[in-house]
Coordinates of C-alpha atoms in Angstrom, one line a residue:
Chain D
X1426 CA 123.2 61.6 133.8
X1427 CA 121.1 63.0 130.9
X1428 CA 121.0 61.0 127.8
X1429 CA 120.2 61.6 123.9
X1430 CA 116.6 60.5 122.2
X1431 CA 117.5 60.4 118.5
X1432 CA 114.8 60.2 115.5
X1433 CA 116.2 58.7 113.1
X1434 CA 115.8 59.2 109.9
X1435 CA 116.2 56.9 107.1
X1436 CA 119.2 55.7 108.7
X1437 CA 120.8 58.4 107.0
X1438 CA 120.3 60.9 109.3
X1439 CA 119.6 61.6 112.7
X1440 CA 117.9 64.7 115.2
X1441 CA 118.8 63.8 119.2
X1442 CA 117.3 66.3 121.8
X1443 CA 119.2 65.9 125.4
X1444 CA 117.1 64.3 127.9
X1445 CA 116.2 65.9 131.3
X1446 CA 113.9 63.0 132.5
X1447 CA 111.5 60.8 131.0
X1448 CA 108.2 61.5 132.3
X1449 CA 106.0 58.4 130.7
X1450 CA 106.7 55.0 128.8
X1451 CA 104.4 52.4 127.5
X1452 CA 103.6 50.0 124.5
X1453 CA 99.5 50.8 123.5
X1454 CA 98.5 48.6 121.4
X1455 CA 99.4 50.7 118.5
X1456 CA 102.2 52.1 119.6
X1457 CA 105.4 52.9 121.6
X1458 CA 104.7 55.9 123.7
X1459 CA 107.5 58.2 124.6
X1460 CA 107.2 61.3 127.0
X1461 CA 110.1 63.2 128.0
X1462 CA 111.4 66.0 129.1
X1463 CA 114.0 67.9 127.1
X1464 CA 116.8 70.6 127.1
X1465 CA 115.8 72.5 123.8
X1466 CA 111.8 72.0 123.9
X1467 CA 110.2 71.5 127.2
X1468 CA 108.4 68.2 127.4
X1469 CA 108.1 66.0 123.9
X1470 CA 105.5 63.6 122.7
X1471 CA 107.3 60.7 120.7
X1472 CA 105.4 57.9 118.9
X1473 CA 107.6 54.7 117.9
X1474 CA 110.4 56.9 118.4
X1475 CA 109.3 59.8 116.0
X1476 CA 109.0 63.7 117.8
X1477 CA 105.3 64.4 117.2
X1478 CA 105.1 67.5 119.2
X1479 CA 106.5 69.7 122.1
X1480 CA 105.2 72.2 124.7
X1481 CA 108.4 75.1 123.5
X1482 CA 107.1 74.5 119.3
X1483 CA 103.8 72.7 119.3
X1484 CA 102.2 76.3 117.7
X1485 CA 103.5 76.2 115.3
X1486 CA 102.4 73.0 114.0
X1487 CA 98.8 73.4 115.2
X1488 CA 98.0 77.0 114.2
X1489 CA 99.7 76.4 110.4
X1490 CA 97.6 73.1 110.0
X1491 CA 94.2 74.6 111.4
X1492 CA 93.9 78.3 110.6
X1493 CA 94.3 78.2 107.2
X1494 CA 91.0 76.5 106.9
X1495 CA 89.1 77.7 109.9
X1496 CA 89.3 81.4 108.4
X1497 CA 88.5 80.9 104.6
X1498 CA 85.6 77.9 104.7
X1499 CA 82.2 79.8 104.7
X1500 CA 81.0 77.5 107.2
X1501 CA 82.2 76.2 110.5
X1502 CA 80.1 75.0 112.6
X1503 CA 81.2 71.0 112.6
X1504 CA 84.7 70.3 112.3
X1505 CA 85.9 66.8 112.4
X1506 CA 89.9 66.3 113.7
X1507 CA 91.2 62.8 113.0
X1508 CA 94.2 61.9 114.7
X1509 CA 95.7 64.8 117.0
X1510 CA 95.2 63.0 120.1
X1511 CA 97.6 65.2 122.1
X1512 CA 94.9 67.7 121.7
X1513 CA 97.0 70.3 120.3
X1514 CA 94.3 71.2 116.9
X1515 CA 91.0 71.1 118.8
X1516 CA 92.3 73.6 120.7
X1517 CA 93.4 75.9 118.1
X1518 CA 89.7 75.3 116.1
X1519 CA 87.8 75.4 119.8
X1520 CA 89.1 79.3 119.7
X1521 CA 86.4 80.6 117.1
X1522 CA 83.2 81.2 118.9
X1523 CA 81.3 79.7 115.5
X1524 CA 82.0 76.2 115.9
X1525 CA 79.3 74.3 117.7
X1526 CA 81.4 71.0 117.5
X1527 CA 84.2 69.7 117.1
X1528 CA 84.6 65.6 116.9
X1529 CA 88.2 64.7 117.5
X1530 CA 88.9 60.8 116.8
X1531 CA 92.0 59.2 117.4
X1532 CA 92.6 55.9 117.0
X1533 CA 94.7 55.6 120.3
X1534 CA 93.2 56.4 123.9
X1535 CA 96.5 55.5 125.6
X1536 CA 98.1 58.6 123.5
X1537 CA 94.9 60.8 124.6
X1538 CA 95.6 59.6 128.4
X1539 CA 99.2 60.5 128.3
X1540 CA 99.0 64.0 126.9
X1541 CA 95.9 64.6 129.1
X1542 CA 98.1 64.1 132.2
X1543 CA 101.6 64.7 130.9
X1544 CA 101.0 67.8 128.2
X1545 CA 98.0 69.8 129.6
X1546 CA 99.8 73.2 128.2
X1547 CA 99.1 71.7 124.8
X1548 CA 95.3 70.4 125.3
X1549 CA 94.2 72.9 126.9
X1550 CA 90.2 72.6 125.7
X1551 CA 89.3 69.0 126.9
X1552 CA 86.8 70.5 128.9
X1553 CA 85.2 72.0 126.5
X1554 CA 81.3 71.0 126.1
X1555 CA 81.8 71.6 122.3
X1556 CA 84.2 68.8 122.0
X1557 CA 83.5 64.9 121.4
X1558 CA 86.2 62.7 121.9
X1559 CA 85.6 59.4 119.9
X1560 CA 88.5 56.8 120.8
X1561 CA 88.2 54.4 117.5
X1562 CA 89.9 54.2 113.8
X1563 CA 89.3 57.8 112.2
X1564 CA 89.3 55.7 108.3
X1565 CA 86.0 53.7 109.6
X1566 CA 84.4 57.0 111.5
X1567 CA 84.9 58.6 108.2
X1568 CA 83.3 55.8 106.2
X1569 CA 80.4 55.9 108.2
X1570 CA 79.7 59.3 109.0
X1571 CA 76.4 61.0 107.4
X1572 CA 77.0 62.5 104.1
X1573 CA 77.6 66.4 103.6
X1574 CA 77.4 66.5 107.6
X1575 CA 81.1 68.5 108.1
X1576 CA 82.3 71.6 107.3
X1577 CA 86.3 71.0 107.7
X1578 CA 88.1 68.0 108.3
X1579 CA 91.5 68.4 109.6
X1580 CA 93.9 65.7 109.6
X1581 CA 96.4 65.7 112.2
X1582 CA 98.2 62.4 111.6
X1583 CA 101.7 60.8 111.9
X1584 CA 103.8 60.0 109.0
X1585 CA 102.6 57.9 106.2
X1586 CA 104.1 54.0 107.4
X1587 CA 101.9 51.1 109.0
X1588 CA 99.0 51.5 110.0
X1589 CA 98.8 55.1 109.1
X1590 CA 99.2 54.5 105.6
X1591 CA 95.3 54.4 104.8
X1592 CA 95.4 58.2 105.8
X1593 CA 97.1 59.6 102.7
X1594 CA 95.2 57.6 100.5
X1595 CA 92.6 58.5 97.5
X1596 CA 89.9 56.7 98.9
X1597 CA 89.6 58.0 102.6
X1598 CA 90.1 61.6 101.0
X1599 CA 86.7 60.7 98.8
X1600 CA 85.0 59.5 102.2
X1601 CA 86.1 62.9 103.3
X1602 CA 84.7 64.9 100.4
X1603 CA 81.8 62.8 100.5
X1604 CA 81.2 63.7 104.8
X1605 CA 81.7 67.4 104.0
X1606 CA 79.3 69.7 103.0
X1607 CA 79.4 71.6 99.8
X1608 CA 81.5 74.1 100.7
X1609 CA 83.8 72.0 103.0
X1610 CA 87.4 72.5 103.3
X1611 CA 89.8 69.3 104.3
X1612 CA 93.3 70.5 105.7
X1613 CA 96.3 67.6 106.0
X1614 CA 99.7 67.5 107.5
X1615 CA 101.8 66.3 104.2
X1616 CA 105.6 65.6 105.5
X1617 CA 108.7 67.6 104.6
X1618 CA 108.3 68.8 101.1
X1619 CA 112.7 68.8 101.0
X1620 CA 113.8 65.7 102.4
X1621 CA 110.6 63.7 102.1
X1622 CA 109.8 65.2 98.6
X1623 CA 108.1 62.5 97.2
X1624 CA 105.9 61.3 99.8
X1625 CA 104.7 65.2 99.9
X1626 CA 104.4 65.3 95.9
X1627 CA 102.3 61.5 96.6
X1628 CA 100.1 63.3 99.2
X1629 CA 99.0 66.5 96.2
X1630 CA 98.7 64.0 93.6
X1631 CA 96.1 61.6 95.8
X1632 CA 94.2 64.6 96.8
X1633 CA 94.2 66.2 93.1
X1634 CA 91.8 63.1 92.3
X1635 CA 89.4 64.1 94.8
X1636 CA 89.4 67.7 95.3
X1637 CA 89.5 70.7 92.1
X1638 CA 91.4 73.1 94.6
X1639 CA 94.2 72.0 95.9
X1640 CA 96.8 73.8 97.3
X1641 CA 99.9 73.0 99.5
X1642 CA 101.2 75.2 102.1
X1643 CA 104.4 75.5 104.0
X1644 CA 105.4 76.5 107.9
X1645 CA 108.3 76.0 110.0
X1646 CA 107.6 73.5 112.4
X1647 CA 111.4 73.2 114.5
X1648 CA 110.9 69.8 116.3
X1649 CA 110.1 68.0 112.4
X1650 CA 113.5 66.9 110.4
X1651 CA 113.7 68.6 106.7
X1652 CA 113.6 72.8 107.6
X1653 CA 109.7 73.2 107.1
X1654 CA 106.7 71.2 106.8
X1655 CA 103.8 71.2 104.3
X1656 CA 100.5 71.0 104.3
X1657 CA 97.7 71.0 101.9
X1658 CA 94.6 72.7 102.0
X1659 CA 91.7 71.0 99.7
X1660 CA 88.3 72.1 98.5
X1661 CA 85.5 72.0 95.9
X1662 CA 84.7 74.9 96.5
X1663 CA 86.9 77.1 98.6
X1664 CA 89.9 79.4 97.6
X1665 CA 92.3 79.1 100.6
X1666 CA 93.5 82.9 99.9
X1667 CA 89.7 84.3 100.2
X1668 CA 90.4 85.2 104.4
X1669 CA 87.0 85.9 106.3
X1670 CA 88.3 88.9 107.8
X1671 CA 85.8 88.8 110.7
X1672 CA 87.5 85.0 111.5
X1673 CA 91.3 86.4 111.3
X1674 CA 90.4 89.6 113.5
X1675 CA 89.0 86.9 116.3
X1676 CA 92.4 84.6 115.8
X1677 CA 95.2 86.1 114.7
X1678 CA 96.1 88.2 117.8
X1679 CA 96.0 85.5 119.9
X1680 CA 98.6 83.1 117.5
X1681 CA 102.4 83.4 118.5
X1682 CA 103.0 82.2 114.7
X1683 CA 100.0 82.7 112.2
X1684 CA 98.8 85.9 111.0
X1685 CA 97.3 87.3 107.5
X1686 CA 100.6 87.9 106.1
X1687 CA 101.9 84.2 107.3
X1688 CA 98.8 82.7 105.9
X1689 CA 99.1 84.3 102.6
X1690 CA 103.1 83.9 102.2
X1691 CA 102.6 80.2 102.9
X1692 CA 101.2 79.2 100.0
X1693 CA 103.8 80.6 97.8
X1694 CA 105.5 77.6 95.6
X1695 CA 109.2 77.3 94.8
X1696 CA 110.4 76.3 91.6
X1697 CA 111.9 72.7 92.8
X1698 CA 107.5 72.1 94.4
X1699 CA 106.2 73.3 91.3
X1700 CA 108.3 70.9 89.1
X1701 CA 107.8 68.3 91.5
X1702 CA 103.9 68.8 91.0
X1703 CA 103.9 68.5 87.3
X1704 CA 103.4 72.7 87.6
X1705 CA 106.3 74.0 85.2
Chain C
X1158 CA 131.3 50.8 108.6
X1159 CA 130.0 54.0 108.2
X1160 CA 129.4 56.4 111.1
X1161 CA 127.5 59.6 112.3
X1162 CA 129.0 62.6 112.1
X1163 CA 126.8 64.8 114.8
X1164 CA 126.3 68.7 114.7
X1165 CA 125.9 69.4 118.5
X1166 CA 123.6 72.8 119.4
X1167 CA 124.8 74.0 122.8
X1168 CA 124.6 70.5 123.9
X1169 CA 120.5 70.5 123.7
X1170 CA 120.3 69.1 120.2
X1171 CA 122.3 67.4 117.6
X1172 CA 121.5 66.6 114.2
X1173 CA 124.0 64.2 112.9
X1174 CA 124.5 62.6 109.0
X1175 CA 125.6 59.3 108.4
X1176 CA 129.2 59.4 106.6
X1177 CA 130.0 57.3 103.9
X1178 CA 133.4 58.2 103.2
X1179 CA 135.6 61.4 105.4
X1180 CA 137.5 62.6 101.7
X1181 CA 138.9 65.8 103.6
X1182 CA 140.2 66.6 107.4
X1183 CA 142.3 69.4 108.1
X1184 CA 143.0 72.6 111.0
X1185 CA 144.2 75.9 109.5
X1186 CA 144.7 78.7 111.3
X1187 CA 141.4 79.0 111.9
X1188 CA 139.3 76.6 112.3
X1189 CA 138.7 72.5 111.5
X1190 CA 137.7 71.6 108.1
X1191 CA 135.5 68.3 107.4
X1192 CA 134.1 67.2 103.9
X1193 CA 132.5 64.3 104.3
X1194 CA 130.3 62.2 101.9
X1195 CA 127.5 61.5 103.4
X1196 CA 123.7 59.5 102.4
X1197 CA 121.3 62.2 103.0
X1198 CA 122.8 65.3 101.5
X1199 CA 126.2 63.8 99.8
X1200 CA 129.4 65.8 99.9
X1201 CA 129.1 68.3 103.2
X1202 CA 131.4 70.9 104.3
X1203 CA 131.5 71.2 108.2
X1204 CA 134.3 74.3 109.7
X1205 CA 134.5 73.4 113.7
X1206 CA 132.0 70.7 113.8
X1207 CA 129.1 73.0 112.2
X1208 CA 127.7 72.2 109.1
X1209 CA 128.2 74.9 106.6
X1210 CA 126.3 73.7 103.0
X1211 CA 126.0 70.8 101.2
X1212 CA 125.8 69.8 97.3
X1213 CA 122.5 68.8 97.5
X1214 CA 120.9 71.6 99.8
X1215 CA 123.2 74.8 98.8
X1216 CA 121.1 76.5 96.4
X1217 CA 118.7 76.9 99.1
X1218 CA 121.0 79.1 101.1
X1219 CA 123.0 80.5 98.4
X1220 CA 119.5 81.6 96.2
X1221 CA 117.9 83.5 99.1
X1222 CA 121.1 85.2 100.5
X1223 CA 122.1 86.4 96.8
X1224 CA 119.1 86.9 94.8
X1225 CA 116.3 89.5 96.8
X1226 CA 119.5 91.7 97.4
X1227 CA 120.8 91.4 93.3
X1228 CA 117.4 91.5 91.9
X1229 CA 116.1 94.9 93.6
X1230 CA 119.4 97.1 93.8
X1231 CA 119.5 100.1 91.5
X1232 CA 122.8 98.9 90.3
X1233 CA 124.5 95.7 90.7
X1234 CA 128.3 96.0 88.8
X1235 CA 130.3 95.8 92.0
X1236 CA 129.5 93.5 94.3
X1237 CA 131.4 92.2 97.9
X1238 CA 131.1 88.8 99.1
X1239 CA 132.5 88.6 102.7
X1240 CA 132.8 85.1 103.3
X1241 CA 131.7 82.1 101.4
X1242 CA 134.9 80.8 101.0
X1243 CA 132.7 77.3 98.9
X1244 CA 132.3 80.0 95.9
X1245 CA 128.1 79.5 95.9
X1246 CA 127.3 82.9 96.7
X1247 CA 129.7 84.5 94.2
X1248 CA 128.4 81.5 91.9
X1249 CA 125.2 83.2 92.2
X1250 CA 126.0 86.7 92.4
X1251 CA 127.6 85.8 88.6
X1252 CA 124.6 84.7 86.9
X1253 CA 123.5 88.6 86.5
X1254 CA 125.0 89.7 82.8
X1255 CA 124.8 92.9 84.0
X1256 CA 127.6 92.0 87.0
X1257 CA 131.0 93.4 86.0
X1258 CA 133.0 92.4 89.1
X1259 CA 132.5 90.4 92.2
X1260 CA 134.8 90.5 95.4
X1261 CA 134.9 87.4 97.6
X1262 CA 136.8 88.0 100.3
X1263 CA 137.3 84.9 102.7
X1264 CA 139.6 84.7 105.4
X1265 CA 141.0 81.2 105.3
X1266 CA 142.7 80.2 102.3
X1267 CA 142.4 76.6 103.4
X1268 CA 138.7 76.4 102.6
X1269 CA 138.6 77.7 99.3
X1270 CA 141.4 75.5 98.6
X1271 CA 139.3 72.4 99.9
X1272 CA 135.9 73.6 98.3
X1273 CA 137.9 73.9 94.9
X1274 CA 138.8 70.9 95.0
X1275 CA 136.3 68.2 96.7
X1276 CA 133.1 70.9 96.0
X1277 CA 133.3 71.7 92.4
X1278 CA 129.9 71.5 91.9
X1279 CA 128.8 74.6 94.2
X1280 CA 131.7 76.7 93.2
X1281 CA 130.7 76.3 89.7
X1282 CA 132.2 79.8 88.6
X1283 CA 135.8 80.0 89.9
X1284 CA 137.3 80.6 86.7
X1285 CA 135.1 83.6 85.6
X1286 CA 137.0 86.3 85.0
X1287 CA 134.8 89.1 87.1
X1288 CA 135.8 87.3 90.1
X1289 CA 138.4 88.4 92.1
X1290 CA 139.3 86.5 95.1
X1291 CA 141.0 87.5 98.0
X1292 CA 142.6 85.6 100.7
X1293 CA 141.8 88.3 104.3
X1294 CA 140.3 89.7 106.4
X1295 CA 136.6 90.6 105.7
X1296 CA 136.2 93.0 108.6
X1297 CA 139.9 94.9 107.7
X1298 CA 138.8 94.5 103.8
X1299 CA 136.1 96.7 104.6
X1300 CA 137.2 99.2 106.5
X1301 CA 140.2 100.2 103.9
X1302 CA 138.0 99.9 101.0
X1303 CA 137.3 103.1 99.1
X1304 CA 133.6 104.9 99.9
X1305 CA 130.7 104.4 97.9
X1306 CA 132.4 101.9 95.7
X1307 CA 130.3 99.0 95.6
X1308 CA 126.5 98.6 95.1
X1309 CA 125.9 95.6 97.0
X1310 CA 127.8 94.0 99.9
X1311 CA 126.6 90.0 100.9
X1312 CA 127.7 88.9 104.4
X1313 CA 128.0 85.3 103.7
X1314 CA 129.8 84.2 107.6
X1315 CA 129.4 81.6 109.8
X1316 CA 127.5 81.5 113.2
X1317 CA 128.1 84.6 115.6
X1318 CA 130.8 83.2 118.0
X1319 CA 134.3 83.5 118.1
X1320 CA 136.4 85.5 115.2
X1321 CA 133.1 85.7 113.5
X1322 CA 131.7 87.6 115.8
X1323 CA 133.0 91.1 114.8
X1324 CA 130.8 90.4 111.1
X1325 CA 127.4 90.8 113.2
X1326 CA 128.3 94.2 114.9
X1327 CA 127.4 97.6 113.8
X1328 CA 130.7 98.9 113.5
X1329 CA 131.4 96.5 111.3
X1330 CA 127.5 97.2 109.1
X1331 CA 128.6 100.8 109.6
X1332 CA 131.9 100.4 107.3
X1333 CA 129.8 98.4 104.9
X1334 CA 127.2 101.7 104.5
X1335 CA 130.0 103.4 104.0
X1336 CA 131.8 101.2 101.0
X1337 CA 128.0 101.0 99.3
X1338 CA 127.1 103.8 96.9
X1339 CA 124.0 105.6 97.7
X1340 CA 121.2 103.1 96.4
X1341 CA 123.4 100.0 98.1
X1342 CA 122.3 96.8 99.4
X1343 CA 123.5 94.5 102.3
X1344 CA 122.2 91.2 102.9
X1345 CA 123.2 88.8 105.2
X1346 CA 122.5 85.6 107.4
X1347 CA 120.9 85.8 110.4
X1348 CA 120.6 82.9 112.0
X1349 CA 117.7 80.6 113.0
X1350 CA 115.0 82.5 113.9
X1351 CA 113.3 80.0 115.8
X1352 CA 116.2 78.1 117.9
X1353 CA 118.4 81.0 117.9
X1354 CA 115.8 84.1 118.1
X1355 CA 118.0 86.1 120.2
X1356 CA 120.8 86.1 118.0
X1357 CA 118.8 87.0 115.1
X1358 CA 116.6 90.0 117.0
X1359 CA 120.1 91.3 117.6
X1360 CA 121.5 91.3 114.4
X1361 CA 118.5 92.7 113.0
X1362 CA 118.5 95.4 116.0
X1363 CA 122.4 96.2 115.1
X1364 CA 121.3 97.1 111.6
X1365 CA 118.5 99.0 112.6
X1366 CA 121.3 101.4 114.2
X1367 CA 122.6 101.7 110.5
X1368 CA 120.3 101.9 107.9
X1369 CA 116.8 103.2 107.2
X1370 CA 115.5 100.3 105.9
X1371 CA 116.1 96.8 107.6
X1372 CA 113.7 94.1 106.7
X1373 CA 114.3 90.5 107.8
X1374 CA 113.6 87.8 105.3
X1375 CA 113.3 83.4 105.7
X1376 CA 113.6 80.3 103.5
X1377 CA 114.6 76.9 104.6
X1378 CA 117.9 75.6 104.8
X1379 CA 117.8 71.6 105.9
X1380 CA 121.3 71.2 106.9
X1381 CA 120.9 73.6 109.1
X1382 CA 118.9 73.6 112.8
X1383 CA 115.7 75.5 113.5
X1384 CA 113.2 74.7 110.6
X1385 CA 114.2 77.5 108.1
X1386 CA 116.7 80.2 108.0
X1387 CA 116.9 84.2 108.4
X1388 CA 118.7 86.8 106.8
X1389 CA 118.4 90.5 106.3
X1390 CA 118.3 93.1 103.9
X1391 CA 119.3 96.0 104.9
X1392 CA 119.5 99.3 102.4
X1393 CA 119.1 103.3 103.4
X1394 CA 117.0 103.4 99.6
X1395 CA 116.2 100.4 98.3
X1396 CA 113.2 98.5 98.9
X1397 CA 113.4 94.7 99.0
X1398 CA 110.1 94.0 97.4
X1399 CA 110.7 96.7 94.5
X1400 CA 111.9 93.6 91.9
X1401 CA 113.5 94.8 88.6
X1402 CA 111.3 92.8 86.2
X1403 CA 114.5 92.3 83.4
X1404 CA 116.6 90.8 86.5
X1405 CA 114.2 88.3 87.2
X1406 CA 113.2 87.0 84.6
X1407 CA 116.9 86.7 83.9
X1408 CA 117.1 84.7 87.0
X1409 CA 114.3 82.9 88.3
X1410 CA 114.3 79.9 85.6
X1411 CA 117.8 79.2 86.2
X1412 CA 116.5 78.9 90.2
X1413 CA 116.0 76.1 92.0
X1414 CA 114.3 77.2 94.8
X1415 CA 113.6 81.0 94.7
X1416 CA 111.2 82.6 92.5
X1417 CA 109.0 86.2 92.4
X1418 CA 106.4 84.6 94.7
X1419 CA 109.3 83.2 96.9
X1420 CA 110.6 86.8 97.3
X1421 CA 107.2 87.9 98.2
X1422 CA 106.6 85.9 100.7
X1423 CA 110.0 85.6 102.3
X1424 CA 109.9 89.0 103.9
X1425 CA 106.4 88.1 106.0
X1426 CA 107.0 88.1 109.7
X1427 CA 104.8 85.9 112.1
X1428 CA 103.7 87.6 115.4
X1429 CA 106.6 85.9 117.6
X1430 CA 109.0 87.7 115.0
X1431 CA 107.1 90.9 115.3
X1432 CA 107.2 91.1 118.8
X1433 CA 111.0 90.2 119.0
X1434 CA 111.8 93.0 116.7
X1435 CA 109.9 94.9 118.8
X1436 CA 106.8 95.5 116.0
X1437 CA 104.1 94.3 117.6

């Protein structure tokens, strides 16, 4: 008999997707790892019981939190991805024939070993040569990493509680700024900008002490609780609105969500963000 | 002890609130009526188990089905709300000085009697006197109602199943051009466009059968499923993204979530949406 899986949320609210079968379980040493297969979105990656991604919306996540900075940042030849270890973003920045490498490093290879066998439709490009696949804690790898050596940084991480905290803090987005180049663009998943208002408004204030241009965006991403997500696009020197047509001619065709119009639409503010970020 | 209260989505989903208090229960001749008190968005209206709006979400719903229609028409002194029975949209349609009566037309007298009294706070304008309300039939309202008498018509109804149905047909859009004067506006709800995508390509399609100009719009609504909203607006003259400068400006402080850029950038369409309308 098929059975609910319910995020919960706050304890004060909760999104259940009817279970087919569940297709992998485990403790890692990070984590619990759920993989199952559902009625409304195809098989679903959950960590510590929180939908991360599905085969049926997965796009929409992974084109909204890479493409914005893959077809404005005048370089991009090395892109770092930390977190994302269903593979779902190196895929997306693996489709522009100018990147010569992308380093993907996720702090959990039990979460890189399940999607590789259970989710293959989402990470599709392990086999590609351009892609290292570093299994260790993305806040050290960033520490360390040469200076001015990166020309986006993407951050593809889970919400901001435990151990992921250290994420959506001031001080790794300085290490970031200080690994990319010049021109360098960091783009970061920043929670429901609705129901998790403040954690989003927390996320644009940190980055604002790092970064001069800093700009959330917005996307619908179905399996996430709060009717859109947000992320925020950062630079020194970069204007997330200045496209590289050459870049969205190469991309956009082949997205089921992004295009030119999408990508300039999304960075529209309401009146409730604005006040929220201190804008009106 | 409090309880869920769970939305169920053709049993492959359900999104349910934690209830703090039930302060209304009733069937009328129509349908079941919940308003329930509950932590994430306090007081909720649910009609049949469906969660309709909510007092700290509304103005989401109620800004974007009310405001791109009533701040590009030619003319707005007459305007038709078919449905809405919580008072929002009218509340909305009100705020225009230049408004000289609305008609809200909702078929169960039960709701607007509930709303009144356990919703004050979305049906803020009740006792303005350019409101008339009505207690019928939208669909039969229509049809009897004099030609070109109305400048814009909002088609505030619940999901397309059951006696709702008939409000998402083109028989039903064709008596509406027919009540609008020559420069008239419709807009309506569509639907999810992401978890119910059929529903809302046929909705938009039905219009398409009607009038010349038929452009689909989005905004998130978090109460409801699917990671943002659709509705359309749908005019034989008008064009949604020729804003009257003196209406906005009117409007968009007094806005919570919609603004000029907001309007902008509602009406872009991602590929999937392109090719389900056929545009692509």
């Amino acid at each position: 008999m098929s059975q609910w899986y319910d995020e919960v949320f706050e304890d004060k609210s909760r999104f259940g997707l009817k279970v087919r079968q569940t297709l992998f379980h485990a403790k890692s040493d990070f984590q619990t790892i759920d993989i199952i297969d559902t009625e409304l979105f195809g098989k679903v990656l959950a960590l510590d019981g929180t939908f991360q991604t599905s085969v049926k919306d997965e796009y929409y996540y992974h084109e909204m939190l890479v493409h914005p900075a893959l077809t404005t940042a005048s370089q991009i030849k090395r892109v770092l991805v930390i977190g994302g270890g269903d593979g779902g973003s190196v895929r997306e920045v693996l489709r522009y024939p100018e990147v010569e490498r992308v380093t993907l490093v996720e702090i959990d290879g039990d979460v890189v070993n399940a999607c590789k066998e259970h989710l293959p439709e989402i990470g599709r490009a392990w086999r590609d040569p351009r892609l290292q696949l570093l299994i260790q804690d993305g806040i050290q790898y960033v520490e360390k990493a040469e200076p001015e050596s990166v020309d986006v940084i993407i951050v593809d991480g889970p919400d901001p509680i435990g151990p992921a905290v250290g994420l959506f803090k001031k001080e790794f987005y300085r290490s970031c700024r200080e690994r990319l180049r010049k021109h360098g663009v960091l783009a970061v998943q920043s929670e429901s900008p609705h129901v998790m208002k403040e954690a989003f408004c927390r996320i644009v204030s940190e980055l604002k002490h790092v970064f001069r241009n800093v700009r959330p965006y917005f996307g619908p991403v179905p399996i996430y609780p709060g009717s859109g997500w947000s992320f925020v696009y950062a630079s020194n020197e970069q204007d997330p609105l200045e496209i590289i047509d050459r870049r969205i001619q190469q991309i956009e065709n082949g997205c089921r969500y992004y295009n030119r119009d999408i990508h300039r639409s999304a960075f529209a503010l309401s009146n409730e963000v604005k006040q929220g970020l201190g804008l009106k």
